mmCIF file of C-alpha atoms and ligand atoms in Angstrom:
data_model
loop_
_atom_site.group_PDB
_atom_site.id
_atom_site.type_symbol
_atom_site.label_atom_id
_atom_site.label_comp_id
_atom_site.label_asym_id
_atom_site.label_seq_id
_atom_site.Cartn_x
_atom_site.Cartn_y
_atom_site.Cartn_z
ATOM 1 C CA MET A 1 -11.866 -0.756 2.897
ATOM 2 C CA LYS A 2 -8.607 -2.759 2.861
ATOM 3 C CA LYS A 3 -7.651 -3.452 -0.880
ATOM 4 C CA HIS A 4 -7.741 -7.123 -2.512
ATOM 5 C CA ASN A 5 -4.002 -7.499 -2.479
ATOM 6 C CA PHE A 6 -2.425 -9.513 -5.299
ATOM 7 C CA SER A 7 1.113 -8.141 -4.690
ATOM 8 C CA ALA A 8 3.643 -10.564 -5.374
ATOM 9 C CA GLY A 9 5.979 -9.495 -2.743
ATOM 10 C CA PRO A 10 6.180 -7.832 -0.401
ATOM 11 C CA CYS A 11 2.806 -9.329 0.021
ATOM 12 C CA ILE A 12 -0.540 -9.375 1.939
ATOM 13 C CA LEU A 13 -0.484 -10.466 5.591
ATOM 14 C CA PRO A 14 -3.385 -11.652 7.789
ATOM 15 C CA GLU A 15 -5.337 -8.483 9.278
ATOM 16 C CA GLU A 16 -4.980 -9.724 12.810
ATOM 17 C CA VAL A 17 -1.015 -9.967 12.303
ATOM 18 C CA LEU A 18 -1.128 -6.414 11.266
ATOM 19 C CA GLN A 19 -2.943 -5.298 14.119
ATOM 20 C CA LYS A 20 -0.825 -7.007 16.750
ATOM 21 C CA ALA A 21 2.392 -6.056 15.127
ATOM 22 C CA SER A 22 1.503 -2.366 15.095
ATOM 23 C CA GLU A 23 0.333 -2.692 18.687
ATOM 24 C CA ALA A 24 3.949 -4.142 19.385
ATOM 25 C CA ILE A 25 5.499 -1.158 18.093
ATOM 26 C CA ILE A 26 3.935 0.882 20.591
ATOM 27 C CA ASN A 27 3.679 -1.222 23.415
ATOM 28 C CA PHE A 28 5.107 -4.568 23.686
ATOM 29 C CA ASN A 29 3.725 -7.281 26.106
ATOM 30 C CA ASN A 30 2.138 -4.329 28.171
ATOM 31 C CA ASP A 31 5.524 -3.444 29.271
ATOM 32 C CA ASN A 32 5.140 0.067 28.167
ATOM 33 C CA LEU A 33 8.120 -0.308 25.680
ATOM 34 C CA SER A 34 8.372 -0.651 22.072
ATOM 35 C CA LEU A 35 9.271 -4.260 20.771
ATOM 36 C CA ILE A 36 11.758 -2.335 18.549
ATOM 37 C CA GLU A 37 13.615 -0.552 21.470
ATOM 38 C CA ILE A 38 14.186 -3.446 23.968
ATOM 39 C CA SER A 39 17.135 -5.599 23.865
ATOM 40 C CA HIS A 40 17.336 -8.648 21.569
ATOM 41 C CA ARG A 41 18.776 -10.552 24.529
ATOM 42 C CA SER A 42 15.991 -9.701 26.963
ATOM 43 C CA GLN A 43 13.722 -12.742 27.879
ATOM 44 C CA PRO A 44 10.540 -11.437 26.012
ATOM 45 C CA PHE A 45 12.373 -11.275 22.947
ATOM 46 C CA VAL A 46 14.292 -14.483 23.302
ATOM 47 C CA ASP A 47 10.822 -16.014 23.770
ATOM 48 C CA VAL A 48 9.869 -14.488 20.417
ATOM 49 C CA ILE A 49 12.441 -15.993 18.503
ATOM 50 C CA GLU A 50 12.281 -19.316 20.180
ATOM 51 C CA ASN A 51 8.527 -19.398 19.564
ATOM 52 C CA ALA A 52 9.064 -18.649 16.010
ATOM 53 C CA ARG A 53 11.747 -20.925 15.496
ATOM 54 C CA SER A 54 9.829 -23.909 16.960
ATOM 55 C CA LEU A 55 6.757 -23.049 15.162
ATOM 56 C CA VAL A 56 8.556 -23.270 11.826
ATOM 57 C CA LEU A 57 9.824 -26.881 12.696
ATOM 58 C CA GLU A 58 6.403 -27.927 13.851
ATOM 59 C CA LEU A 59 4.523 -26.547 10.766
ATOM 60 C CA LEU A 60 7.079 -28.287 8.460
ATOM 61 C CA GLY A 61 6.969 -31.346 10.612
ATOM 62 C CA LEU A 62 10.571 -31.364 11.224
ATOM 63 C CA GLN A 63 10.902 -31.635 14.974
ATOM 64 C CA ASN A 64 13.572 -33.595 16.396
ATOM 65 C CA LYS A 65 15.030 -34.509 13.060
ATOM 66 C CA GLY A 66 18.168 -32.822 13.084
ATOM 67 C CA TYR A 67 16.920 -29.481 11.436
ATOM 68 C CA HIS A 68 17.532 -25.761 12.912
ATOM 69 C CA ALA A 69 15.227 -23.021 11.963
ATOM 70 C CA LEU A 70 17.217 -19.760 11.442
ATOM 71 C CA PHE A 71 16.133 -16.123 10.814
ATOM 72 C CA LEU A 72 18.978 -14.526 8.930
ATOM 73 C CA GLN A 73 19.276 -11.112 7.032
ATOM 74 C CA GLY A 74 20.357 -10.217 3.405
ATOM 75 C CA GLY A 75 17.044 -11.638 1.680
ATOM 76 C CA ALA A 76 16.853 -14.961 -0.085
ATOM 77 C CA SER A 77 19.543 -13.126 -2.545
ATOM 78 C CA THR A 78 22.130 -13.587 0.094
ATOM 79 C CA GLN A 79 21.232 -17.359 0.197
ATOM 80 C CA PHE A 80 22.309 -17.644 -3.251
ATOM 81 C CA LEU A 81 25.946 -17.418 -2.164
ATOM 82 C CA MET A 82 25.477 -18.460 1.433
ATOM 83 C CA THR A 83 24.320 -21.997 0.206
ATOM 84 C CA ALA A 84 27.558 -22.259 -1.990
ATOM 85 C CA TYR A 85 30.050 -20.889 0.562
ATOM 86 C CA ASN A 86 28.920 -23.541 3.242
ATOM 87 C CA LEU A 87 28.053 -26.533 0.823
ATOM 88 C CA LEU A 88 29.941 -26.140 -2.350
ATOM 89 C CA ASN A 89 33.278 -27.941 -2.335
ATOM 90 C CA LYS A 90 33.981 -28.924 -5.997
ATOM 91 C CA LYS A 91 30.600 -29.183 -7.732
ATOM 92 C CA ALA A 92 27.021 -28.461 -7.394
ATOM 93 C CA ALA A 93 24.204 -29.324 -9.845
ATOM 94 C CA TYR A 94 21.263 -26.665 -10.457
ATOM 95 C CA LEU A 95 18.008 -26.640 -12.018
ATOM 96 C CA ASN A 96 17.394 -23.364 -13.921
ATOM 97 C CA THR A 97 13.671 -22.481 -13.867
ATOM 98 C CA GLY A 98 13.817 -18.581 -13.854
ATOM 99 C CA THR A 99 15.448 -15.307 -12.947
ATOM 100 C CA TRP A 100 15.935 -16.659 -9.189
ATOM 101 C CA SER A 101 17.539 -19.793 -10.166
ATOM 102 C CA THR A 102 19.899 -17.929 -12.544
ATOM 103 C CA LYS A 103 20.854 -15.589 -10.196
ATOM 104 C CA ALA A 104 21.624 -18.643 -7.639
ATOM 105 C CA ILE A 105 23.675 -20.118 -10.312
ATOM 106 C CA LYS A 106 25.520 -16.926 -11.018
ATOM 107 C CA GLU A 107 26.674 -16.609 -7.366
ATOM 108 C CA ALA A 108 27.283 -20.364 -6.785
ATOM 109 C CA LYS A 109 29.908 -20.301 -9.782
ATOM 110 C CA LEU A 110 32.092 -18.209 -7.726
ATOM 111 C CA PHE A 111 32.794 -21.099 -5.368
ATOM 112 C CA GLY A 112 33.273 -24.196 -7.785
ATOM 113 C CA GLU A 113 32.042 -26.123 -10.850
ATOM 114 C CA LEU A 114 28.386 -25.708 -11.857
ATOM 115 C CA ILE A 115 26.229 -28.117 -13.814
ATOM 116 C CA GLU A 116 23.058 -26.654 -14.977
ATOM 117 C CA VAL A 117 21.117 -30.025 -15.074
ATOM 118 C CA ALA A 118 18.166 -28.379 -17.236
ATOM 119 C CA SER A 119 16.802 -24.976 -17.851
ATOM 120 C CA SER A 120 13.428 -23.848 -19.312
ATOM 121 C CA LYS A 121 14.919 -20.718 -20.783
ATOM 122 C CA ASP A 122 13.926 -21.641 -24.127
ATOM 123 C CA LYS A 123 10.443 -20.786 -23.688
ATOM 124 C CA ASN A 124 10.821 -17.819 -21.393
ATOM 125 C CA PHE A 125 10.696 -20.357 -18.325
ATOM 126 C CA ASN A 126 6.972 -21.175 -18.728
ATOM 127 C CA TYR A 127 7.557 -24.688 -17.886
ATOM 128 C CA ILE A 128 9.419 -26.731 -15.534
ATOM 129 C CA PRO A 129 11.990 -29.399 -16.977
ATOM 130 C CA LYS A 130 11.827 -32.754 -16.136
ATOM 131 C CA ASN A 131 13.465 -36.014 -16.696
ATOM 132 C CA TYR A 132 17.145 -34.516 -15.831
ATOM 133 C CA GLU A 133 20.019 -36.288 -14.518
ATOM 134 C CA ILE A 134 21.665 -35.183 -11.198
ATOM 135 C CA PRO A 135 25.258 -36.018 -11.310
ATOM 136 C CA SER A 136 25.672 -38.557 -8.089
ATOM 137 C CA ASP A 137 29.229 -36.742 -7.368
ATOM 138 C CA ALA A 138 27.697 -33.338 -7.064
ATOM 139 C CA ASP A 139 27.797 -31.646 -3.553
ATOM 140 C CA TYR A 140 24.259 -30.847 -3.671
ATOM 141 C CA PHE A 141 21.219 -30.110 -6.092
ATOM 142 C CA HIS A 142 19.721 -26.745 -5.856
ATOM 143 C CA CYS A 143 16.036 -25.792 -7.347
ATOM 144 C CA THR A 144 13.358 -23.078 -6.967
ATOM 145 C CA SER A 145 10.152 -24.672 -5.828
ATOM 146 C CA ASN A 146 8.019 -21.962 -7.065
ATOM 147 C CA ASN A 147 8.892 -19.346 -9.774
ATOM 148 C CA THR A 148 7.287 -16.086 -8.475
ATOM 149 C CA ILE A 149 7.987 -14.140 -11.687
ATOM 150 C CA TYR A 150 6.791 -16.956 -14.428
ATOM 151 C CA GLY A 151 3.990 -18.686 -12.491
ATOM 152 C CA THR A 152 5.378 -21.876 -12.485
ATOM 153 C CA GLN A 153 5.641 -24.479 -9.590
ATOM 154 C CA MET A 154 7.639 -27.818 -9.124
ATOM 155 C CA MET A 155 4.856 -30.576 -8.304
ATOM 156 C CA GLU A 156 7.771 -33.292 -7.854
ATOM 157 C CA PHE A 157 11.168 -33.118 -6.723
ATOM 158 C CA PRO A 158 13.903 -35.366 -7.784
ATOM 159 C CA GLU A 159 14.796 -38.642 -5.910
ATOM 160 C CA THR A 160 18.637 -38.053 -5.350
ATOM 161 C CA GLU A 161 21.337 -39.269 -3.014
ATOM 162 C CA VAL A 162 22.686 -35.831 -3.093
ATOM 163 C CA PRO A 163 21.663 -33.221 -0.583
ATOM 164 C CA LEU A 164 18.490 -31.215 -1.707
ATOM 165 C CA VAL A 165 18.620 -27.399 -1.535
ATOM 166 C CA CYS A 166 15.608 -25.400 -2.202
ATOM 167 C CA ASP A 167 14.509 -21.789 -2.558
ATOM 168 C CA MET A 168 10.977 -21.918 -1.210
ATOM 169 C CA SER A 169 10.546 -18.295 -0.982
ATOM 170 C CA SER A 170 7.277 -17.875 -2.505
ATOM 171 C CA ASP A 171 5.664 -21.158 -1.535
ATOM 172 C CA ILE A 172 6.689 -22.045 1.878
ATOM 173 C CA PHE A 173 4.033 -22.907 4.341
ATOM 174 C CA SER A 174 1.474 -23.113 1.359
ATOM 175 C CA ARG A 175 1.456 -26.730 0.697
ATOM 176 C CA GLN A 176 2.211 -30.189 2.092
ATOM 177 C CA LEU A 177 5.394 -31.776 1.239
ATOM 178 C CA ASP A 178 7.728 -34.172 2.875
ATOM 179 C CA PHE A 179 9.864 -31.458 4.037
ATOM 180 C CA SER A 180 12.397 -34.223 5.567
ATOM 181 C CA LYS A 181 13.593 -34.885 1.728
ATOM 182 C CA PHE A 182 15.197 -31.346 1.816
ATOM 183 C CA ASP A 183 18.608 -30.832 3.672
ATOM 184 C CA LEU A 184 18.261 -26.939 3.211
ATOM 185 C CA ILE A 185 15.246 -24.626 2.600
ATOM 186 C CA TYR A 186 15.464 -21.072 2.452
ATOM 187 C CA ALA A 187 12.744 -18.260 1.990
ATOM 188 C CA GLY A 188 12.788 -14.426 2.216
ATOM 189 C CA ALA A 189 9.950 -13.846 4.567
ATOM 190 C CA GLN A 190 8.121 -11.123 2.398
ATOM 191 C CA LYS A 191 6.458 -13.687 -0.034
ATOM 192 C CA ASN A 192 4.236 -15.778 2.543
ATOM 193 C CA MET A 193 5.445 -15.325 6.019
ATOM 194 C CA GLY A 194 6.282 -11.751 7.215
ATOM 195 C CA PRO A 195 7.592 -8.311 6.298
ATOM 196 C CA ALA A 196 10.846 -8.001 4.277
ATOM 197 C CA GLY A 197 13.924 -7.947 6.466
ATOM 198 C CA THR A 198 14.464 -11.789 7.495
ATOM 199 C CA THR A 199 15.140 -14.942 5.506
ATOM 200 C CA LEU A 200 14.244 -18.181 6.888
ATOM 201 C CA VAL A 201 16.563 -21.039 6.741
ATOM 202 C CA VAL A 202 15.789 -24.645 7.639
ATOM 203 C CA VAL A 203 19.107 -26.661 7.705
ATOM 204 C CA LYS A 204 20.145 -30.173 8.550
ATOM 205 C CA GLU A 205 22.885 -29.737 10.683
ATOM 206 C CA ASP A 206 24.705 -32.971 9.484
ATOM 207 C CA ILE A 207 25.312 -31.386 5.980
ATOM 208 C CA LEU A 208 27.607 -28.632 7.275
ATOM 209 C CA GLY A 209 31.057 -28.748 8.090
ATOM 210 C CA LYS A 210 32.246 -30.703 4.634
ATOM 211 C CA VAL A 211 33.732 -27.836 2.825
ATOM 212 C CA GLU A 212 37.397 -26.900 3.057
ATOM 213 C CA ARG A 213 37.336 -23.219 2.943
ATOM 214 C CA GLN A 214 37.030 -20.741 6.032
ATOM 215 C CA ILE A 215 33.705 -19.196 6.410
ATOM 216 C CA PRO A 216 33.225 -15.598 7.743
ATOM 217 C CA SER A 217 31.021 -15.862 10.890
ATOM 218 C CA MET A 218 28.138 -13.869 9.497
ATOM 219 C CA LEU A 219 27.736 -16.194 6.349
ATOM 220 C CA ASN A 220 28.471 -19.463 8.207
ATOM 221 C CA TYR A 221 25.204 -21.458 9.255
ATOM 222 C CA GLN A 222 27.102 -23.423 11.976
ATOM 223 C CA VAL A 223 27.654 -19.954 13.733
ATOM 224 C CA PHE A 224 24.093 -19.031 13.654
ATOM 225 C CA ILE A 225 23.012 -22.583 14.900
ATOM 226 C CA ASP A 226 25.325 -22.637 17.659
ATOM 227 C CA LYS A 227 24.218 -19.028 18.930
ATOM 228 C CA ASP A 228 20.261 -19.982 18.475
ATOM 229 C CA SER A 229 19.903 -17.646 15.544
ATOM 230 C CA MET A 230 21.100 -14.724 17.491
ATOM 231 C CA PHE A 231 24.987 -14.463 16.671
ATOM 232 C CA ASN A 232 24.171 -10.772 16.020
ATOM 233 C CA THR A 233 21.185 -8.694 16.703
ATOM 234 C CA PRO A 234 18.249 -10.180 14.730
ATOM 235 C CA PRO A 235 15.828 -8.188 12.546
ATOM 236 C CA VAL A 236 13.134 -8.090 15.775
ATOM 237 C CA PHE A 237 10.366 -6.905 13.979
ATOM 238 C CA ALA A 238 10.449 -8.886 10.940
ATOM 239 C CA VAL A 239 11.043 -12.066 13.288
ATOM 240 C CA TYR A 240 8.219 -10.913 15.612
ATOM 241 C CA THR A 241 5.676 -10.306 12.720
ATOM 242 C CA SER A 242 6.832 -13.604 11.002
ATOM 243 C CA MET A 243 6.002 -15.414 14.461
ATOM 244 C CA LEU A 244 2.668 -13.906 14.501
ATOM 245 C CA THR A 245 1.695 -15.216 10.886
ATOM 246 C CA LEU A 246 2.970 -18.911 11.998
ATOM 247 C CA GLU A 247 0.588 -18.515 14.922
ATOM 248 C CA TRP A 248 -2.113 -17.551 12.801
ATOM 249 C CA LEU A 249 -1.385 -20.324 10.448
ATOM 250 C CA LYS A 250 -1.212 -22.884 13.422
ATOM 251 C CA ASP A 251 -4.512 -21.727 14.609
ATOM 252 C CA LEU A 252 -6.198 -22.060 11.118
ATOM 253 C CA GLY A 253 -5.164 -25.672 11.139
ATOM 254 C CA GLY A 254 -1.521 -25.536 9.742
ATOM 255 C CA ILE A 255 -0.451 -26.256 6.229
ATOM 256 C CA GLU A 256 -3.080 -28.792 5.741
ATOM 257 C CA PHE A 257 -5.841 -26.503 6.231
ATOM 258 C CA ILE A 258 -4.274 -23.587 4.056
ATOM 259 C CA GLU A 259 -3.369 -25.874 1.141
ATOM 260 C CA LYS A 260 -6.965 -26.809 0.923
ATOM 261 C CA VAL A 261 -7.918 -22.940 0.647
ATOM 262 C CA ASN A 262 -5.029 -22.421 -1.802
ATOM 263 C CA ASN A 263 -6.215 -25.092 -4.216
ATOM 264 C CA GLN A 264 -9.640 -23.538 -4.048
ATOM 265 C CA LYS A 265 -8.344 -20.133 -4.936
ATOM 266 C CA ALA A 266 -6.006 -21.422 -7.667
ATOM 267 C CA ALA A 267 -8.977 -23.304 -9.173
ATOM 268 C CA LEU A 268 -11.310 -20.367 -9.108
ATOM 269 C CA LEU A 269 -9.034 -18.364 -11.112
ATOM 270 C CA TYR A 270 -7.531 -20.804 -13.415
ATOM 271 C CA ASP A 271 -10.980 -22.125 -14.371
ATOM 272 C CA GLU A 272 -11.860 -18.451 -15.353
ATOM 273 C CA ILE A 273 -8.611 -17.949 -17.368
ATOM 274 C CA ASP A 274 -9.457 -20.946 -19.226
ATOM 275 C CA ARG A 275 -13.212 -20.334 -19.676
ATOM 276 C CA ASN A 276 -13.050 -16.616 -20.499
ATOM 277 C CA PRO A 277 -12.298 -16.017 -24.168
ATOM 278 C CA LEU A 278 -10.823 -12.829 -23.379
ATOM 279 C CA PHE A 279 -7.756 -14.311 -21.459
ATOM 280 C CA LYS A 280 -5.090 -16.963 -21.548
ATOM 281 C CA GLY A 281 -2.583 -18.360 -19.094
ATOM 282 C CA VAL A 282 1.134 -18.122 -19.589
ATOM 283 C CA ALA A 283 2.550 -21.054 -17.935
ATOM 284 C CA ALA A 284 2.268 -24.595 -19.202
ATOM 285 C CA LYS A 285 -0.773 -26.146 -17.318
ATOM 286 C CA GLU A 286 0.567 -29.017 -15.698
ATOM 287 C CA ASP A 287 3.273 -26.746 -14.198
ATOM 288 C CA ARG A 288 0.941 -24.064 -13.007
ATOM 289 C CA SER A 289 1.840 -22.148 -9.660
ATOM 290 C CA LYS A 290 -0.888 -22.085 -7.168
ATOM 291 C CA MET A 291 0.723 -18.818 -5.716
ATOM 292 C CA ASN A 292 1.249 -16.798 -8.876
ATOM 293 C CA ALA A 293 -0.802 -17.241 -11.676
ATOM 294 C CA THR A 294 0.323 -15.363 -14.713
ATOM 295 C CA PHE A 295 -1.990 -14.684 -17.587
ATOM 296 C CA THR A 296 -2.679 -12.282 -20.469
ATOM 297 C CA LEU A 297 -5.466 -10.368 -22.440
ATOM 298 C CA ILE A 298 -5.547 -11.956 -26.130
ATOM 299 C CA ASN A 299 -6.634 -8.542 -27.347
ATOM 300 C CA PRO A 300 -3.837 -6.161 -25.997
ATOM 301 C CA GLU A 301 -6.288 -3.197 -26.854
ATOM 302 C CA LEU A 302 -8.507 -4.252 -23.925
ATOM 303 C CA GLN A 303 -5.791 -3.530 -21.557
ATOM 304 C CA THR A 304 -6.610 -0.068 -20.381
ATOM 305 C CA GLN A 305 -10.322 -0.905 -19.905
ATOM 306 C CA PHE A 306 -9.450 -3.959 -17.813
ATOM 307 C CA ASP A 307 -6.884 -2.046 -15.759
ATOM 308 C CA THR A 308 -9.413 0.672 -15.126
ATOM 309 C CA MET A 309 -11.995 -1.988 -13.991
ATOM 310 C CA TRP A 310 -9.707 -3.908 -11.551
ATOM 311 C CA LYS A 311 -8.471 -0.746 -10.014
ATOM 312 C CA GLU A 312 -12.091 0.201 -9.450
ATOM 313 C CA ALA A 313 -12.826 -2.922 -7.819
ATOM 314 C CA ASN A 314 -10.425 -2.205 -5.295
ATOM 315 C CA ILE A 315 -7.799 -4.708 -6.575
ATOM 316 C CA ASN A 316 -4.066 -4.024 -6.191
ATOM 317 C CA GLY A 317 -0.938 -5.630 -7.569
ATOM 318 C CA LEU A 318 -1.998 -7.172 -10.622
ATOM 319 C CA SER A 319 0.449 -5.987 -13.176
ATOM 320 C CA GLY A 320 2.749 -8.798 -14.421
ATOM 321 C CA HIS A 321 6.632 -8.562 -14.003
ATOM 322 C CA ARG A 322 8.540 -6.686 -16.749
ATOM 323 C CA SER A 323 10.039 -9.895 -17.937
ATOM 324 C CA VAL A 324 6.890 -11.596 -18.576
ATOM 325 C CA GLY A 325 4.135 -8.813 -19.175
ATOM 326 C CA GLY A 326 0.390 -9.206 -18.831
ATOM 327 C CA TYR A 327 -0.938 -10.027 -15.524
ATOM 328 C CA ARG A 328 0.107 -11.838 -12.352
ATOM 329 C CA ALA A 329 -2.245 -12.705 -9.521
ATOM 330 C CA SER A 330 -0.306 -13.626 -6.357
ATOM 331 C CA MET A 331 -2.457 -15.694 -4.179
ATOM 332 C CA TYR A 332 -0.637 -16.198 -0.929
ATOM 333 C CA ASN A 333 -1.697 -17.688 2.136
ATOM 334 C CA ALA A 334 -3.176 -14.410 3.604
ATOM 335 C CA LEU A 335 -5.366 -13.774 0.524
ATOM 336 C CA THR A 336 -8.832 -14.822 0.724
ATOM 337 C CA LEU A 337 -11.260 -16.918 -1.619
ATOM 338 C CA TYR A 338 -13.364 -13.671 -1.367
ATOM 339 C CA SER A 339 -10.599 -11.513 -3.010
ATOM 340 C CA VAL A 340 -9.994 -14.055 -6.003
ATOM 341 C CA GLN A 341 -13.804 -13.906 -6.414
ATOM 342 C CA ALA A 342 -13.634 -10.123 -6.819
ATOM 343 C CA LEU A 343 -11.061 -10.491 -9.314
ATOM 344 C CA VAL A 344 -12.827 -13.140 -11.361
ATOM 345 C CA ASP A 345 -16.031 -10.694 -11.100
ATOM 346 C CA VAL A 346 -14.066 -8.315 -12.774
ATOM 347 C CA MET A 347 -12.954 -10.578 -15.614
ATOM 348 C CA LYS A 348 -16.591 -11.751 -16.160
ATOM 349 C CA GLU A 349 -17.770 -8.230 -16.342
ATOM 350 C CA LEU A 350 -14.864 -7.232 -19.161
ATOM 351 C CA GLU A 351 -16.275 -10.012 -21.154
ATOM 352 C CA ARG A 352 -19.723 -8.714 -21.013
ATOM 353 C CA LYS A 353 -18.794 -5.319 -21.824
ATOM 354 C CA ALA A 354 -16.092 -5.779 -24.422
HETATM 355 C C1 PLP B 1 11.508 -12.871 -4.171
HETATM 356 C C2 PLP B 1 12.352 -13.998 -4.320
HETATM 357 C C3 PLP B 1 13.745 -13.862 -4.152
HETATM 358 C C4 PLP B 1 14.601 -12.832 -3.629
HETATM 359 O O1 PLP B 1 14.373 -12.376 -2.393
HETATM 360 P P1 PLP B 1 15.022 -11.226 -1.609
HETATM 361 O O2 PLP B 1 14.600 -11.475 -0.422
HETATM 362 O O3 PLP B 1 14.442 -9.911 -2.277
HETATM 363 O O4 PLP B 1 16.308 -11.459 -1.871
HETATM 364 C C5 PLP B 1 14.436 -15.071 -4.534
HETATM 365 N N1 PLP B 1 13.864 -16.319 -4.762
HETATM 366 C C6 PLP B 1 12.586 -16.246 -4.912
HETATM 367 C C7 PLP B 1 11.838 -17.585 -5.325
HETATM 368 C C8 PLP B 1 11.843 -15.134 -4.850
HETATM 369 O O5 PLP B 1 10.281 -15.313 -5.179
#
């Protein structure tokens, strides 16, 4: 039986997506060739990437609004520098909410002045800073919508005149937002969309072309826009599998539908964390992530018993990140309510036995 997979990333994908993706490796489109051995310039693959790009804009409600969806490589980590390369002239403003934001700040510093508008480092990033000011002369403001490691999530985004850039790696397509407020969104595929190997970038074209420096082609958004996301060979398998997940999501009812399920899953688990006297949550309640729930055992001596129990219950990927410790249950789109119930059942059983 397939495990209840709470892995933080690479993460769970829908069974039917895995099935179709594996079939395409052997025989794609019934053409007796593998998806990964045909030309990326052939019509069957051009159809795939065009479908994937248009599904992204459709699901986010960004069609015909000047946005382009690109499937790039190098992970979200390359976007830490690519955003600055393309957008930072003199000065940029960053909100520091964890490891990933800190890394984005480090890379962007190579390109200009960095203003850290606020940071939650004082409490090991267990909350989202609020009431910060964004300098009006910044080239852009960068934030991380969901902090995968600490289990915090931004519920609100600042109203600002400056372009809004967001790392949505671990919560893209999980909840409804007014995505047209953002000028650039990026997300490594392996958290909520597909396998590792491609990074989704959704960029509003009119924010580009404003920096003075020369940009190498492989790091230039405009080059990829002009080439329909195929300046060079795209990661064909990652793009195809992402397309399958996007189709799966659309067929279910899109973000509107999945958000309801995600809310149910998060409520089920957080209610148990708060009710069960053996556990406590790590993140500040009002900033709790619906994707990654972090929690600890109040009595660490129960760890071995709990670890044995959840592993026996066919659960995978529950250990917390080394910088936080404890447990982290990642509840991405493809994880079912049934899997969260399996975890909650183990937590209740521990309470009875301990
Ligand atoms: C995982 C993650 C990253 C890093 O992604 P890579 O694709 O491994 O470079 C960046 N930001 C967030 C929010 C993440 O969860």
